PDB file of C-alpha atoms in Angstrom:
ATOM      1  CA  UNK A   1      -5.129 -41.442 -18.995  1.00  0.00           C
ATOM      2  CA  UNK A   2      -6.738 -41.182 -15.530  1.00  0.00           C
ATOM      3  CA  UNK A   3      -4.690 -44.098 -14.178  1.00  0.00           C
ATOM      4  CA  UNK A   4      -1.475 -42.541 -15.442  1.00  0.00           C
ATOM      5  CA  UNK A   5      -2.184 -39.395 -13.437  1.00  0.00           C
ATOM      6  CA  UNK A   6      -1.728 -41.363 -10.204  1.00  0.00           C
ATOM      7  CA  UNK A   7       1.114 -43.647 -11.318  1.00  0.00           C
ATOM      8  CA  UNK A   8       4.245 -43.204  -9.174  1.00  0.00           C
ATOM      9  CA  UNK A   9       6.412 -45.709 -11.035  1.00  0.00           C
ATOM     10  CA  UNK A  10      10.023 -44.551 -11.189  1.00  0.00           C
ATOM     11  CA  UNK A  11       9.566 -42.128  -8.279  1.00  0.00           C
ATOM     12  CA  UNK A  12      11.527 -42.281  -5.024  1.00  0.00           C
ATOM     13  CA  UNK A  13       9.547 -41.394  -1.899  1.00  0.00           C
ATOM     14  CA  UNK A  14      10.992 -40.717   1.557  1.00  0.00           C
ATOM     15  CA  UNK A  15       8.432 -41.013   4.354  1.00  0.00           C
ATOM     16  CA  UNK A  16       9.585 -40.151   7.874  1.00  0.00           C
ATOM     17  CA  UNK A  17       8.136 -42.008  10.849  1.00  0.00           C
ATOM     18  CA  UNK A  18       7.001 -44.833   8.591  1.00  0.00           C
ATOM     19  CA  UNK A  19       7.771 -47.977  10.581  1.00  0.00           C
ATOM     20  CA  UNK A  20       4.207 -48.167  11.936  1.00  0.00           C
ATOM     21  CA  UNK A  21       0.803 -46.504  12.169  1.00  0.00           C
ATOM     22  CA  UNK A  22      -0.430 -43.797   9.823  1.00  0.00           C
ATOM     23  CA  UNK A  23       3.033 -43.228   8.359  1.00  0.00           C
ATOM     24  CA  UNK A  24       3.192 -46.857   7.308  1.00  0.00           C
ATOM     25  CA  UNK A  25      -0.313 -46.689   5.810  1.00  0.00           C
ATOM     26  CA  UNK A  26       0.609 -43.685   3.670  1.00  0.00           C
ATOM     27  CA  UNK A  27       3.980 -45.107   2.671  1.00  0.00           C
ATOM     28  CA  UNK A  28       2.372 -48.390   1.711  1.00  0.00           C
ATOM     29  CA  UNK A  29      -0.068 -46.507  -0.520  1.00  0.00           C
ATOM     30  CA  UNK A  30       2.815 -44.781  -2.314  1.00  0.00           C
ATOM     31  CA  UNK A  31       4.621 -48.089  -2.737  1.00  0.00           C
ATOM     32  CA  UNK A  32       1.525 -49.777  -4.132  1.00  0.00           C
ATOM     33  CA  UNK A  33       1.255 -46.901  -6.627  1.00  0.00           C
ATOM     34  CA  UNK A  34       4.737 -47.777  -7.885  1.00  0.00           C
ATOM     35  CA  UNK A  35       7.126 -45.638  -5.847  1.00  0.00           C
ATOM     36  CA  UNK A  36      10.382 -46.931  -4.409  1.00  0.00           C
ATOM     37  CA  UNK A  37      10.216 -46.249  -0.670  1.00  0.00           C
ATOM     38  CA  UNK A  38      12.751 -44.940   1.787  1.00  0.00           C
ATOM     39  CA  UNK A  39      11.315 -45.533   5.240  1.00  0.00           C
ATOM     40  CA  UNK A  40      12.592 -43.826   8.354  1.00  0.00           C
ATOM     41  CA  UNK A  41      12.468 -44.222  12.104  1.00  0.00           C
ATOM     42  CA  UNK A  42      14.734 -43.444  15.046  1.00  0.00           C
ATOM     43  CA  UNK A  43      13.786 -45.840  17.846  1.00  0.00           C
ATOM     44  CA  UNK A  44      15.834 -48.898  16.804  1.00  0.00           C
ATOM     45  CA  UNK A  45      17.448 -50.533  13.796  1.00  0.00           C
ATOM     46  CA  UNK A  46      15.469 -53.698  14.532  1.00  0.00           C
ATOM     47  CA  UNK A  47      12.196 -51.822  14.122  1.00  0.00           C
ATOM     48  CA  UNK A  48      13.444 -50.496  10.777  1.00  0.00           C
ATOM     49  CA  UNK A  49      14.412 -54.017   9.682  1.00  0.00           C
ATOM     50  CA  UNK A  50      11.047 -55.467  10.713  1.00  0.00           C
ATOM     51  CA  UNK A  51       9.208 -52.712   8.837  1.00  0.00           C
ATOM     52  CA  UNK A  52      11.296 -53.291   5.701  1.00  0.00           C
ATOM     53  CA  UNK A  53      10.294 -56.968   5.751  1.00  0.00           C
ATOM     54  CA  UNK A  54       6.646 -55.958   6.144  1.00  0.00           C
ATOM     55  CA  UNK A  55       6.782 -53.714   3.077  1.00  0.00           C
ATOM     56  CA  UNK A  56       8.659 -56.329   1.072  1.00  0.00           C
ATOM     57  CA  UNK A  57       5.946 -58.888   1.803  1.00  0.00           C
ATOM     58  CA  UNK A  58       3.562 -56.413   0.160  1.00  0.00           C
ATOM     59  CA  UNK A  59       5.709 -56.477  -2.984  1.00  0.00           C
ATOM     60  CA  UNK A  60       7.117 -52.987  -2.421  1.00  0.00           C
ATOM     61  CA  UNK A  61      10.702 -51.979  -3.187  1.00  0.00           C
ATOM     62  CA  UNK A  62      11.952 -50.395   0.016  1.00  0.00           C
ATOM     63  CA  UNK A  63      15.066 -49.212   1.834  1.00  0.00           C
ATOM     64  CA  UNK A  64      15.323 -48.423   5.539  1.00  0.00           C
ATOM     65  CA  UNK A  65      17.206 -45.474   7.013  1.00  0.00           C
ATOM     66  CA  UNK A  66      17.552 -44.759  10.743  1.00  0.00           C
ATOM     67  CA  UNK A  67      18.141 -41.134  11.699  1.00  0.00           C
ATOM     68  CA  UNK A  68      16.773 -38.381  13.916  1.00  0.00           C
ATOM     69  CA  UNK A  69      14.702 -35.970  11.811  1.00  0.00           C
ATOM     70  CA  UNK A  70      15.299 -33.157  14.332  1.00  0.00           C
ATOM     71  CA  UNK A  71      19.111 -33.429  14.119  1.00  0.00           C
ATOM     72  CA  UNK A  72      20.309 -31.459  11.100  1.00  0.00           C
ATOM     73  CA  UNK A  73      23.684 -33.185  10.851  1.00  0.00           C
ATOM     74  CA  UNK A  74      22.035 -36.614  10.838  1.00  0.00           C
ATOM     75  CA  UNK A  75      19.492 -35.443   8.265  1.00  0.00           C
ATOM     76  CA  UNK A  76      22.203 -34.030   5.985  1.00  0.00           C
ATOM     77  CA  UNK A  77      24.196 -37.256   6.140  1.00  0.00           C
ATOM     78  CA  UNK A  78      21.118 -39.428   5.563  1.00  0.00           C
ATOM     79  CA  UNK A  79      19.841 -37.426   2.587  1.00  0.00           C
ATOM     80  CA  UNK A  80      23.285 -37.437   0.981  1.00  0.00           C
ATOM     81  CA  UNK A  81      23.550 -41.204   1.435  1.00  0.00           C
ATOM     82  CA  UNK A  82      20.031 -41.862   0.115  1.00  0.00           C
ATOM     83  CA  UNK A  83      20.549 -39.758  -2.980  1.00  0.00           C
ATOM     84  CA  UNK A  84      23.919 -41.301  -3.782  1.00  0.00           C
ATOM     85  CA  UNK A  85      22.882 -44.927  -3.151  1.00  0.00           C
ATOM     86  CA  UNK A  86      19.215 -44.958  -4.221  1.00  0.00           C
ATOM     87  CA  UNK A  87      18.623 -41.806  -6.243  1.00  0.00           C
ATOM     88  CA  UNK A  88      17.177 -38.292  -6.051  1.00  0.00           C
ATOM     89  CA  UNK A  89      14.124 -37.936  -3.835  1.00  0.00           C
ATOM     90  CA  UNK A  90      10.973 -37.070  -5.792  1.00  0.00           C
ATOM     91  CA  UNK A  91       8.508 -37.180  -2.896  1.00  0.00           C
ATOM     92  CA  UNK A  92       9.075 -36.210   0.734  1.00  0.00           C
ATOM     93  CA  UNK A  93       6.419 -36.937   3.355  1.00  0.00           C
ATOM     94  CA  UNK A  94       7.171 -35.247   6.686  1.00  0.00           C
ATOM     95  CA  UNK A  95       5.169 -37.545   8.936  1.00  0.00           C
ATOM     96  CA  UNK A  96       7.351 -38.094  12.039  1.00  0.00           C
ATOM     97  CA  UNK A  97       5.850 -36.487  15.110  1.00  0.00           C
ATOM     98  CA  UNK A  98       5.136 -36.753  18.819  1.00  0.00           C
ATOM     99  CA  UNK A  99       2.496 -35.521  21.246  1.00  0.00           C
ATOM    100  CA  UNK A 100       2.747 -34.844  24.966  1.00  0.00           C
ATOM    101  CA  UNK A 101      -0.617 -34.534  26.698  1.00  0.00           C
ATOM    102  CA  UNK A 102      -0.063 -32.091  29.565  1.00  0.00           C
ATOM    103  CA  UNK A 103      -2.003 -29.005  30.655  1.00  0.00           C
ATOM    104  CA  UNK A 104      -0.062 -25.947  29.517  1.00  0.00           C
ATOM    105  CA  UNK A 105       0.290 -24.542  33.023  1.00  0.00           C
ATOM    106  CA  UNK A 106       1.953 -27.787  34.111  1.00  0.00           C
ATOM    107  CA  UNK A 107       4.097 -28.414  31.042  1.00  0.00           C
ATOM    108  CA  UNK A 108       7.872 -28.190  31.295  1.00  0.00           C
ATOM    109  CA  UNK A 109       9.505 -25.847  28.805  1.00  0.00           C
ATOM    110  CA  UNK A 110      11.831 -28.662  27.700  1.00  0.00           C
ATOM    111  CA  UNK A 111       8.835 -30.843  26.827  1.00  0.00           C
ATOM    112  CA  UNK A 112       7.149 -28.011  24.921  1.00  0.00           C
ATOM    113  CA  UNK A 113      10.341 -27.413  22.933  1.00  0.00           C
ATOM    114  CA  UNK A 114      10.746 -31.117  22.155  1.00  0.00           C
ATOM    115  CA  UNK A 115       7.280 -31.249  20.573  1.00  0.00           C
ATOM    116  CA  UNK A 116       8.005 -28.101  18.548  1.00  0.00           C
ATOM    117  CA  UNK A 117      11.382 -29.461  17.422  1.00  0.00           C
ATOM    118  CA  UNK A 118      10.024 -32.770  16.146  1.00  0.00           C
ATOM    119  CA  UNK A 119       6.614 -31.670  14.856  1.00  0.00           C
ATOM    120  CA  UNK A 120       7.538 -28.293  13.338  1.00  0.00           C
ATOM    121  CA  UNK A 121      11.295 -27.769  13.095  1.00  0.00           C
ATOM    122  CA  UNK A 122      12.055 -31.226  11.671  1.00  0.00           C
ATOM    123  CA  UNK A 123       9.811 -30.749   8.582  1.00  0.00           C
ATOM    124  CA  UNK A 124      11.759 -27.534   7.924  1.00  0.00           C
ATOM    125  CA  UNK A 125      15.095 -29.355   8.293  1.00  0.00           C
ATOM    126  CA  UNK A 126      14.017 -32.284   6.133  1.00  0.00           C
ATOM    127  CA  UNK A 127      12.556 -30.075   3.412  1.00  0.00           C
ATOM    128  CA  UNK A 128      15.583 -27.766   3.406  1.00  0.00           C
ATOM    129  CA  UNK A 129      17.926 -30.683   2.670  1.00  0.00           C
ATOM    130  CA  UNK A 130      15.685 -32.365   0.081  1.00  0.00           C
ATOM    131  CA  UNK A 131      14.366 -29.351  -1.812  1.00  0.00           C
ATOM    132  CA  UNK A 132      17.691 -28.208  -3.283  1.00  0.00           C
ATOM    133  CA  UNK A 133      17.890 -31.283  -5.493  1.00  0.00           C
ATOM    134  CA  UNK A 134      14.210 -30.861  -6.373  1.00  0.00           C
ATOM    135  CA  UNK A 135      14.916 -27.261  -7.384  1.00  0.00           C
ATOM    136  CA  UNK A 136      17.794 -28.341  -9.606  1.00  0.00           C
ATOM    137  CA  UNK A 137      15.564 -30.931 -11.287  1.00  0.00           C
ATOM    138  CA  UNK A 138      12.573 -28.556 -11.522  1.00  0.00           C
ATOM    139  CA  UNK A 139      10.167 -31.023  -9.927  1.00  0.00           C
ATOM    140  CA  UNK A 140       9.167 -32.371  -6.533  1.00  0.00           C
ATOM    141  CA  UNK A 141       6.385 -33.075  -4.067  1.00  0.00           C
ATOM    142  CA  UNK A 142       6.527 -32.299  -0.348  1.00  0.00           C
ATOM    143  CA  UNK A 143       3.709 -33.361   1.971  1.00  0.00           C
ATOM    144  CA  UNK A 144       3.620 -32.162   5.573  1.00  0.00           C
ATOM    145  CA  UNK A 145       1.411 -34.171   7.901  1.00  0.00           C
ATOM    146  CA  UNK A 146      -0.626 -31.606   9.747  1.00  0.00           C
ATOM    147  CA  UNK A 147      -3.598 -32.302  12.026  1.00  0.00           C
ATOM    148  CA  UNK A 148      -7.086 -31.147  12.906  1.00  0.00           C
ATOM    149  CA  UNK A 149      -5.139 -29.370  15.657  1.00  0.00           C
ATOM    150  CA  UNK A 150      -3.807 -27.169  12.849  1.00  0.00           C
ATOM    151  CA  UNK A 151      -7.301 -25.604  13.065  1.00  0.00           C
ATOM    152  CA  UNK A 152      -8.701 -26.442  16.501  1.00  0.00           C
ATOM    153  CA  UNK A 153      -7.570 -26.477  20.106  1.00  0.00           C
ATOM    154  CA  UNK A 154      -8.133 -29.232  22.653  1.00  0.00           C
ATOM    155  CA  UNK A 155      -7.300 -29.667  26.322  1.00  0.00           C
ATOM    156  CA  UNK A 156      -3.745 -30.833  27.127  1.00  0.00           C
ATOM    157  CA  UNK A 157      -2.352 -30.670  23.557  1.00  0.00           C
ATOM    158  CA  UNK A 158      -1.190 -27.045  23.479  1.00  0.00           C
ATOM    159  CA  UNK A 159       2.360 -27.773  22.305  1.00  0.00           C
ATOM    160  CA  UNK A 160       1.118 -30.151  19.612  1.00  0.00           C
ATOM    161  CA  UNK A 161      -1.502 -27.662  18.402  1.00  0.00           C
ATOM    162  CA  UNK A 162       1.087 -24.874  18.327  1.00  0.00           C
ATOM    163  CA  UNK A 163       3.397 -27.060  16.230  1.00  0.00           C
ATOM    164  CA  UNK A 164       0.702 -28.274  13.846  1.00  0.00           C
ATOM    165  CA  UNK A 165      -0.743 -24.796  13.433  1.00  0.00           C
ATOM    166  CA  UNK A 166       2.747 -23.594  12.605  1.00  0.00           C
ATOM    167  CA  UNK A 167       3.210 -26.486  10.189  1.00  0.00           C
ATOM    168  CA  UNK A 168       0.110 -25.400   8.254  1.00  0.00           C
ATOM    169  CA  UNK A 169       1.626 -21.943   7.769  1.00  0.00           C
ATOM    170  CA  UNK A 170       5.076 -23.371   7.015  1.00  0.00           C
ATOM    171  CA  UNK A 171       3.425 -25.470   4.304  1.00  0.00           C
ATOM    172  CA  UNK A 172       1.898 -22.367   2.759  1.00  0.00           C
ATOM    173  CA  UNK A 173       5.171 -20.473   2.881  1.00  0.00           C
ATOM    174  CA  UNK A 174       7.119 -23.359   1.362  1.00  0.00           C
ATOM    175  CA  UNK A 175       4.601 -23.391  -1.474  1.00  0.00           C
ATOM    176  CA  UNK A 176       4.961 -19.634  -1.849  1.00  0.00           C
ATOM    177  CA  UNK A 177       8.741 -19.833  -2.173  1.00  0.00           C
ATOM    178  CA  UNK A 178       9.163 -23.037  -4.168  1.00  0.00           C
ATOM    179  CA  UNK A 179       6.207 -23.184  -6.579  1.00  0.00           C
ATOM    180  CA  UNK A 180       8.255 -21.350  -9.226  1.00  0.00           C
ATOM    181  CA  UNK A 181      10.549 -24.401  -9.305  1.00  0.00           C
ATOM    182  CA  UNK A 182       7.615 -26.718 -10.126  1.00  0.00           C
ATOM    183  CA  UNK A 183       7.578 -28.034  -6.561  1.00  0.00           C
ATOM    184  CA  UNK A 184       4.208 -28.635  -4.920  1.00  0.00           C
ATOM    185  CA  UNK A 185       4.048 -28.408  -1.126  1.00  0.00           C
ATOM    186  CA  UNK A 186       0.821 -29.480   0.553  1.00  0.00           C
ATOM    187  CA  UNK A 187      -0.395 -30.982   3.796  1.00  0.00           C
ATOM    188  CA  UNK A 188      -2.619 -33.796   4.994  1.00  0.00           C
ATOM    189  CA  UNK A 189      -4.632 -33.337   8.176  1.00  0.00           C
ATOM    190  CA  UNK A 190      -5.732 -36.712   9.554  1.00  0.00           C
ATOM    191  CA  UNK A 191      -8.764 -36.985  11.793  1.00  0.00           C
ATOM    192  CA  UNK A 192      -9.215 -39.784  14.330  1.00  0.00           C
ATOM    193  CA  UNK A 193      -8.076 -43.167  13.078  1.00  0.00           C
ATOM    194  CA  UNK A 194      -8.343 -46.753  14.226  1.00  0.00           C
ATOM    195  CA  UNK A 195      -4.747 -47.631  15.116  1.00  0.00           C
ATOM    196  CA  UNK A 196      -3.098 -49.808  17.746  1.00  0.00           C
ATOM    197  CA  UNK A 197      -2.585 -46.664  19.826  1.00  0.00           C
ATOM    198  CA  UNK A 198      -6.315 -45.836  19.874  1.00  0.00           C
ATOM    199  CA  UNK A 199      -7.483 -49.437  20.378  1.00  0.00           C
ATOM    200  CA  UNK A 200      -7.940 -49.117  24.179  1.00  0.00           C
ATOM    201  CA  UNK A 201     -10.449 -46.278  23.779  1.00  0.00           C
ATOM    202  CA  UNK A 202     -12.244 -47.567  20.665  1.00  0.00           C
ATOM    203  CA  UNK A 203     -14.672 -49.679  22.659  1.00  0.00           C
ATOM    204  CA  UNK A 204     -18.396 -49.331  23.240  1.00  0.00           C
ATOM    205  CA  UNK A 205     -19.121 -47.342  26.349  1.00  0.00           C
ATOM    206  CA  UNK A 206     -15.833 -45.456  26.432  1.00  0.00           C
ATOM    207  CA  UNK A 207     -16.658 -41.718  26.632  1.00  0.00           C
ATOM    208  CA  UNK A 208     -14.068 -40.692  24.030  1.00  0.00           C
ATOM    209  CA  UNK A 209     -15.181 -43.381  21.584  1.00  0.00           C
ATOM    210  CA  UNK A 210     -18.765 -42.153  21.903  1.00  0.00           C
ATOM    211  CA  UNK A 211     -17.584 -38.546  21.467  1.00  0.00           C
ATOM    212  CA  UNK A 212     -15.688 -39.307  18.231  1.00  0.00           C
ATOM    213  CA  UNK A 213     -18.466 -41.388  16.701  1.00  0.00           C
ATOM    214  CA  UNK A 214     -21.026 -38.708  17.590  1.00  0.00           C
ATOM    215  CA  UNK A 215     -18.794 -35.804  16.519  1.00  0.00           C
ATOM    216  CA  UNK A 216     -17.840 -37.283  13.130  1.00  0.00           C
ATOM    217  CA  UNK A 217     -20.466 -36.969  10.360  1.00  0.00           C
ATOM    218  CA  UNK A 218     -19.237 -40.306   8.988  1.00  0.00           C
ATOM    219  CA  UNK A 219     -20.078 -41.716  12.460  1.00  0.00           C
ATOM    220  CA  UNK A 220     -16.935 -43.858  12.681  1.00  0.00           C
ATOM    221  CA  UNK A 221     -13.188 -43.831  13.190  1.00  0.00           C
ATOM    222  CA  UNK A 222     -11.094 -43.681  10.032  1.00  0.00           C
ATOM    223  CA  UNK A 223      -9.266 -46.680   8.627  1.00  0.00           C
ATOM    224  CA  UNK A 224      -5.526 -45.924   8.214  1.00  0.00           C
ATOM    225  CA  UNK A 225      -5.789 -47.056   4.588  1.00  0.00           C
ATOM    226  CA  UNK A 226      -8.152 -44.108   4.029  1.00  0.00           C
ATOM    227  CA  UNK A 227      -5.058 -41.882   4.051  1.00  0.00           C
ATOM    228  CA  UNK A 228      -3.403 -43.684   1.146  1.00  0.00           C
ATOM    229  CA  UNK A 229      -5.507 -41.984  -1.525  1.00  0.00           C
ATOM    230  CA  UNK A 230      -4.736 -38.510  -0.223  1.00  0.00           C
ATOM    231  CA  UNK A 231      -1.016 -39.295  -0.112  1.00  0.00           C
ATOM    232  CA  UNK A 232      -1.048 -40.709  -3.652  1.00  0.00           C
ATOM    233  CA  UNK A 233      -2.980 -37.717  -4.989  1.00  0.00           C
ATOM    234  CA  UNK A 234      -0.616 -35.144  -3.478  1.00  0.00           C
ATOM    235  CA  UNK A 235       2.423 -37.155  -4.694  1.00  0.00           C
ATOM    236  CA  UNK A 236       1.238 -37.585  -8.269  1.00  0.00           C
ATOM    237  CA  UNK A 237       0.744 -35.627 -11.491  1.00  0.00           C
ATOM    238  CA  UNK A 238      -2.908 -35.288 -10.521  1.00  0.00           C
ATOM    239  CA  UNK A 239      -1.937 -32.529  -8.055  1.00  0.00           C
ATOM    240  CA  UNK A 240       0.521 -30.590 -10.243  1.00  0.00           C
ATOM    241  CA  UNK A 241      -1.433 -27.328  -9.801  1.00  0.00           C
ATOM    242  CA  UNK A 242      -2.351 -27.883  -6.146  1.00  0.00           C
ATOM    243  CA  UNK A 243      -0.079 -25.924  -3.826  1.00  0.00           C
ATOM    244  CA  UNK A 244      -0.196 -24.660  -0.249  1.00  0.00           C
ATOM    245  CA  UNK A 245      -3.315 -26.672   0.566  1.00  0.00           C
ATOM    246  CA  UNK A 246      -4.054 -28.847   3.611  1.00  0.00           C
ATOM    247  CA  UNK A 247      -6.294 -31.788   2.736  1.00  0.00           C
ATOM    248  CA  UNK A 248      -8.220 -32.835   5.842  1.00  0.00           C
ATOM    249  CA  UNK A 249      -9.069 -36.527   5.939  1.00  0.00           C
ATOM    250  CA  UNK A 250     -11.350 -36.440   8.958  1.00  0.00           C
ATOM    251  CA  UNK A 251     -14.727 -37.901   8.034  1.00  0.00           C
ATOM    252  CA  UNK A 252     -16.175 -34.387   8.008  1.00  0.00           C
ATOM    253  CA  UNK A 253     -15.404 -33.259  11.570  1.00  0.00           C
ATOM    254  CA  UNK A 254     -14.104 -29.837  10.546  1.00  0.00           C
ATOM    255  CA  UNK A 255     -17.134 -29.264   8.305  1.00  0.00           C
ATOM    256  CA  UNK A 256     -19.656 -29.175  11.150  1.00  0.00           C
ATOM    257  CA  UNK A 257     -20.263 -27.734  14.595  1.00  0.00           C
ATOM    258  CA  UNK A 258     -21.413 -31.199  15.657  1.00  0.00           C
ATOM    259  CA  UNK A 259     -24.649 -32.350  17.179  1.00  0.00           C
ATOM    260  CA  UNK A 260     -26.014 -32.965  20.680  1.00  0.00           C
ATOM    261  CA  UNK A 261     -25.715 -36.469  22.020  1.00  0.00           C
ATOM    262  CA  UNK A 262     -28.665 -38.735  21.178  1.00  0.00           C
ATOM    263  CA  UNK A 263     -29.634 -36.579  18.192  1.00  0.00           C
ATOM    264  CA  UNK A 264     -30.259 -38.545  14.989  1.00  0.00           C
TER     265      UNK A 264
END
């Protein structure tokens, strides 16, 4: 009974920004739980092809689809193609995102808008074009990848924090509007994870590495695979009465004010 609650066999899951990093970790978790994957990226077809091979080596049934999540015409075409060639989408994970680290007083308006478009507007576009089929079928799961910056500010990430804060509220409003159709809309807020992008600063003696280890009650960086369980839970029957919630997977950072350096 408990295993069946998390079984995604027969489900089709579309995960945006899933050719690498945390998106790949979450998508892989869904695939291992039985879902057929549609992976997405926009940088190159070769990167999509390489990622497909990676998933297939893990024994996961997967299809690749290159399109820009912030371009509504591309999204409409891609969703139509996916649903006609693979099947109706049961699970949508809006993971694609960017960050531009610039002090707000120095940031170009075009750069600010680009972050908002990809991190906030694209989940709206994606969900808008997927949810109609979910509504007709009276079932569906949408997961928006939020951030600790949905709750906190930090120097140089103003545009990102504005987008992720907005995404938290968009998640709640999607749940408000679509719950009556048996559609659950929730978010995941990752903390700091050990990825290839963070490798240069995850070394002893680096000030930011020491800050994260000291600031996190778990006293370590997260493993990308730690996100798989949260993604499976919010995609499965186990979360059928969970709606409008953001699940923070952060090792406890948001639970505490922190501690002084050198304090046990």
